[in-house]
Amino acid sequence: MGSVRNVAVFGAYGHTGRFVVAELRERGYVPLLLGRDQDKLLALAQAWPGLEARRASAEDPASLDRALDGAVAVINCAGPFATTAAPLVEAALRAGIPYVDVAAEIEANLDTFDHFAERARAAGALVIPAMAFYGGLGDLLVTTAMGDWTAADEAHIAYGLSSWHPTAGTLASGTVSGQRRGGRRVRYTSGRLEYHDDALPTLEWPFPAPLGPQSVIGEFTMADVVTVPSHLAVPEVRTYMTAKAAADLSAPDASAPAAVDGRGRSAQTFVVDVLVRSGGKERRVAAAGQDIYAISAPLAVEAVDRILTGRTRTTGVASAGAAFDAPDFLRALSSHLSLHVPLDTAG
Ligand SMILES: NC(=O)c1ccc[n+]([C@@H]2O[C@H](COP(=O)([O-])OP(=O)(O)OC[C@H]3O[C@@H](n4cnc5c(N)ncnc54)[C@H](OP(=O)(O)O)[C@@H]3O)[C@@H](O)[C@H]2O)c1
């Protein structure tokens, strides 16, 4: 028997899943700890006395149905999502509950839109892929920067990461995405995804103070190229990554994030700087914070809270910017994110 506060977390013992479990608890929800490994689940349940652990496998629909019994929503933190997203969305639709994931895999995010848009809409259900740092935050910032514009010529999303110590899940997802695109690169231009083999350009991006100008890799394409065009008419969506963080990610000896504070956050800091252009006008907004994995938890949990309290704008498969009041959503995260809206470019 579930409670109206039971939110299932698939992949609960992963690095991001643990942040999500902690955030749900802080927000007064009762996380159901879901995953495929019984020993890891039991170890996690020992760390969180009183929480229920339920073993479930993406390959076994009946186990997912049992695991979601009594849950009011599910947050999928188990990646690679090429394997887990579709079975979990199917299970959420069977259970009649909203589905949110933290996937940063372009192809998996596209699959969620392509395969489930009609069924989710017909069921009046909400399915939100990429409700995390990549894909979610960028889309909320672009939507906020757009303001009353319904279309723009270009959207640029520059990631100013101080460093990037990737988790095993990030590396595995990168490998799966790379295989799915046959080792090719991808960018979003002329209103569509384009696969190519061009070298990635290095340029300087003028991040707001105190970070200031940084060397970035251009066309470092992230999930925002799925989420932003899913609801905004912007034919050019470009994403950039600080060269230092890009080098960290691809280093052969890349190490996992190390906790430096009581919340388990690493020392990594980020600025996400968004610039949209339309007819010669520019609008800009940026957000800064600490630890891209940790910030994904308040993003996903805020989304669930808004869905469960009826503060949504649509049904079906939707990105963060389409599903929610983007500026209001970002303001609600003020204890995790500092927003920067320069007056000289607003208008
Ligand atoms: N969009 C974003 O900004 C964002 C932010 C954070 C994380 N993510 C993504 O979230 C995923 C998890 O990241 P993480 O940092 O939590 O990595 P992690 O610490 O390595 O955890 C990965 C989790 O996924 C589970 N998992 C993997 N394959 C599974 C499968 N086939 N069935 C069931 N569970 C499976 C793992 O369980 P086992 O230990 O049993 O394998 C583990 O719980 C990655 O894909 C990452 O890219 C995206």
Short mmCIF file of N, CA and C in Angstrom, two decimals, residues 21-78:
data_model
loop_
_atom_site.label_atom_id
_atom_site.label_comp_id
_atom_site.label_asym_id
_atom_site.label_seq_id
_atom_site.Cartn_x
_atom_site.Cartn_y
_atom_site.Cartn_z
N VAL A 21 17.26 10.81 -4.13
CA VAL A 21 16.63 10.27 -2.92
C VAL A 21 16.72 11.29 -1.77
N ALA A 22 17.89 11.87 -1.60
CA ALA A 22 18.08 12.85 -0.51
C ALA A 22 17.18 14.07 -0.72
N GLU A 23 17.08 14.52 -1.96
CA GLU A 23 16.26 15.70 -2.26
C GLU A 23 14.77 15.41 -2.02
N LEU A 24 14.33 14.22 -2.42
CA LEU A 24 12.93 13.86 -2.18
C LEU A 24 12.63 13.89 -0.69
N ARG A 25 13.55 13.34 0.11
CA ARG A 25 13.35 13.32 1.57
C ARG A 25 13.26 14.75 2.10
N GLU A 26 14.16 15.60 1.62
CA GLU A 26 14.15 17.00 2.09
C GLU A 26 12.84 17.69 1.75
N ARG A 27 12.24 17.29 0.62
CA ARG A 27 10.99 17.92 0.17
C ARG A 27 9.76 17.24 0.76
N GLY A 28 9.96 16.28 1.66
CA GLY A 28 8.83 15.65 2.34
C GLY A 28 8.24 14.48 1.61
N TYR A 29 8.90 14.01 0.55
CA TYR A 29 8.43 12.81 -0.15
C TYR A 29 9.04 11.57 0.48
N VAL A 30 8.46 10.42 0.16
CA VAL A 30 8.98 9.14 0.67
C VAL A 30 9.50 8.35 -0.53
N PRO A 31 10.82 8.36 -0.74
CA PRO A 31 11.35 7.66 -1.92
C PRO A 31 11.20 6.16 -1.79
N LEU A 32 10.81 5.52 -2.89
CA LEU A 32 10.87 4.06 -3.01
C LEU A 32 12.16 3.77 -3.75
N LEU A 33 13.03 2.96 -3.14
CA LEU A 33 14.36 2.72 -3.70
C LEU A 33 14.29 1.56 -4.69
N LEU A 34 14.45 1.86 -5.97
CA LEU A 34 14.35 0.84 -7.01
C LEU A 34 15.68 0.67 -7.71
N GLY A 35 15.99 -0.58 -8.08
CA GLY A 35 17.19 -0.86 -8.84
C GLY A 35 17.26 -2.34 -9.14
N ARG A 36 18.28 -2.70 -9.94
CA ARG A 36 18.34 -4.11 -10.36
C ARG A 36 19.21 -4.98 -9.47
N ASP A 37 19.99 -4.36 -8.57
CA ASP A 37 20.96 -5.12 -7.77
C ASP A 37 20.53 -5.15 -6.31
N GLN A 38 20.17 -6.36 -5.86
CA GLN A 38 19.61 -6.50 -4.51
C GLN A 38 20.60 -6.04 -3.44
N ASP A 39 21.87 -6.40 -3.58
CA ASP A 39 22.85 -6.05 -2.55
C ASP A 39 23.03 -4.53 -2.45
N LYS A 40 23.11 -3.88 -3.61
CA LYS A 40 23.27 -2.42 -3.61
C LYS A 40 22.02 -1.75 -3.03
N LEU A 41 20.85 -2.33 -3.31
CA LEU A 41 19.61 -1.78 -2.76
C LEU A 41 19.59 -1.91 -1.24
N LEU A 42 20.01 -3.08 -0.75
CA LEU A 42 19.98 -3.29 0.69
C LEU A 42 20.96 -2.36 1.40
N ALA A 43 22.14 -2.16 0.78
CA ALA A 43 23.13 -1.26 1.37
C ALA A 43 22.57 0.16 1.44
N LEU A 44 21.86 0.56 0.40
CA LEU A 44 21.28 1.91 0.39
C LEU A 44 20.17 2.02 1.44
N ALA A 45 19.34 0.97 1.52
CA ALA A 45 18.24 0.99 2.50
C ALA A 45 18.79 1.06 3.93
N GLN A 46 19.97 0.48 4.15
CA GLN A 46 20.57 0.57 5.49
C GLN A 46 20.99 2.00 5.80
N ALA A 47 21.43 2.71 4.76
CA ALA A 47 21.84 4.10 4.96
C ALA A 47 20.63 5.01 5.18
N TRP A 48 19.45 4.57 4.71
CA TRP A 48 18.22 5.37 4.85
C TRP A 48 17.17 4.51 5.57
N PRO A 49 17.32 4.30 6.87
CA PRO A 49 16.37 3.42 7.58
C PRO A 49 14.93 3.90 7.37
N GLY A 50 14.06 2.94 7.15
CA GLY A 50 12.64 3.29 6.98
C GLY A 50 12.22 3.38 5.53
N LEU A 51 13.19 3.45 4.62
CA LEU A 51 12.79 3.51 3.21
C LEU A 51 12.71 2.10 2.64
N GLU A 52 11.74 1.91 1.77
CA GLU A 52 11.50 0.59 1.19
C GLU A 52 12.30 0.41 -0.09
N ALA A 53 12.99 -0.74 -0.20
CA ALA A 53 13.75 -1.06 -1.41
C ALA A 53 13.02 -2.14 -2.18
N ARG A 54 12.94 -1.98 -3.50
CA ARG A 54 12.26 -2.97 -4.34
C ARG A 54 13.13 -3.28 -5.55
N ARG A 55 13.48 -4.55 -5.72
CA ARG A 55 14.31 -4.92 -6.86
C ARG A 55 13.44 -4.98 -8.11
N ALA A 56 13.96 -4.44 -9.20
CA ALA A 56 13.22 -4.47 -10.47
C ALA A 56 14.22 -4.40 -11.61
N SER A 57 13.84 -5.02 -12.72
CA SER A 57 14.73 -5.03 -13.87
C SER A 57 14.02 -4.43 -15.08
N ALA A 58 14.75 -3.66 -15.86
CA ALA A 58 14.18 -3.06 -17.06
C ALA A 58 13.73 -4.13 -18.05
N GLU A 59 14.31 -5.33 -17.94
CA GLU A 59 13.96 -6.41 -18.87
C GLU A 59 12.73 -7.18 -18.40
N ASP A 60 12.21 -6.88 -17.23
CA ASP A 60 11.12 -7.67 -16.65
C ASP A 60 9.96 -6.73 -16.28
N PRO A 61 9.01 -6.55 -17.23
CA PRO A 61 7.91 -5.60 -16.99
C PRO A 61 7.14 -5.87 -15.70
N ALA A 62 6.95 -7.16 -15.38
CA ALA A 62 6.16 -7.47 -14.17
C ALA A 62 6.89 -6.96 -12.92
N SER A 63 8.22 -7.05 -12.92
CA SER A 63 8.98 -6.56 -11.76
C SER A 63 8.84 -5.04 -11.66
N LEU A 64 8.78 -4.37 -12.79
CA LEU A 64 8.59 -2.91 -12.77
C LEU A 64 7.20 -2.56 -12.24
N ASP A 65 6.20 -3.32 -12.68
CA ASP A 65 4.83 -3.06 -12.19
C ASP A 65 4.75 -3.22 -10.68
N ARG A 66 5.40 -4.29 -10.17
CA ARG A 66 5.38 -4.48 -8.71
C ARG A 66 6.12 -3.33 -8.01
N ALA A 67 7.24 -2.92 -8.61
CA ALA A 67 8.06 -1.89 -7.97
C ALA A 67 7.35 -0.53 -7.94
N LEU A 68 6.51 -0.28 -8.95
CA LEU A 68 5.82 1.02 -9.02
C LEU A 68 4.49 1.01 -8.26
N ASP A 69 4.12 -0.13 -7.70
CA ASP A 69 2.84 -0.21 -7.01
C ASP A 69 2.78 0.81 -5.88
N GLY A 70 1.81 1.68 -5.91
CA GLY A 70 1.63 2.67 -4.84
C GLY A 70 2.43 3.95 -5.03
N ALA A 71 3.27 4.00 -6.07
CA ALA A 71 4.05 5.22 -6.32
C ALA A 71 3.18 6.26 -7.03
N VAL A 72 3.41 7.53 -6.72
CA VAL A 72 2.65 8.59 -7.39
C VAL A 72 3.43 9.18 -8.57
N ALA A 73 4.71 8.82 -8.69
CA ALA A 73 5.54 9.28 -9.80
C ALA A 73 6.80 8.43 -9.80
N VAL A 74 7.50 8.42 -10.94
CA VAL A 74 8.79 7.72 -10.98
C VAL A 74 9.84 8.64 -11.60
N ILE A 75 11.02 8.62 -10.98
CA ILE A 75 12.18 9.34 -11.53
C ILE A 75 13.21 8.29 -11.93
N ASN A 76 13.53 8.25 -13.21
CA ASN A 76 14.49 7.26 -13.71
C ASN A 76 15.89 7.87 -13.74
N CYS A 77 16.77 7.32 -12.90
CA CYS A 77 18.17 7.79 -12.82
C CYS A 77 19.13 6.71 -13.32
N ALA A 78 18.63 5.67 -13.97
CA ALA A 78 19.46 4.53 -14.38
C ALA A 78 19.83 4.65 -15.84
#
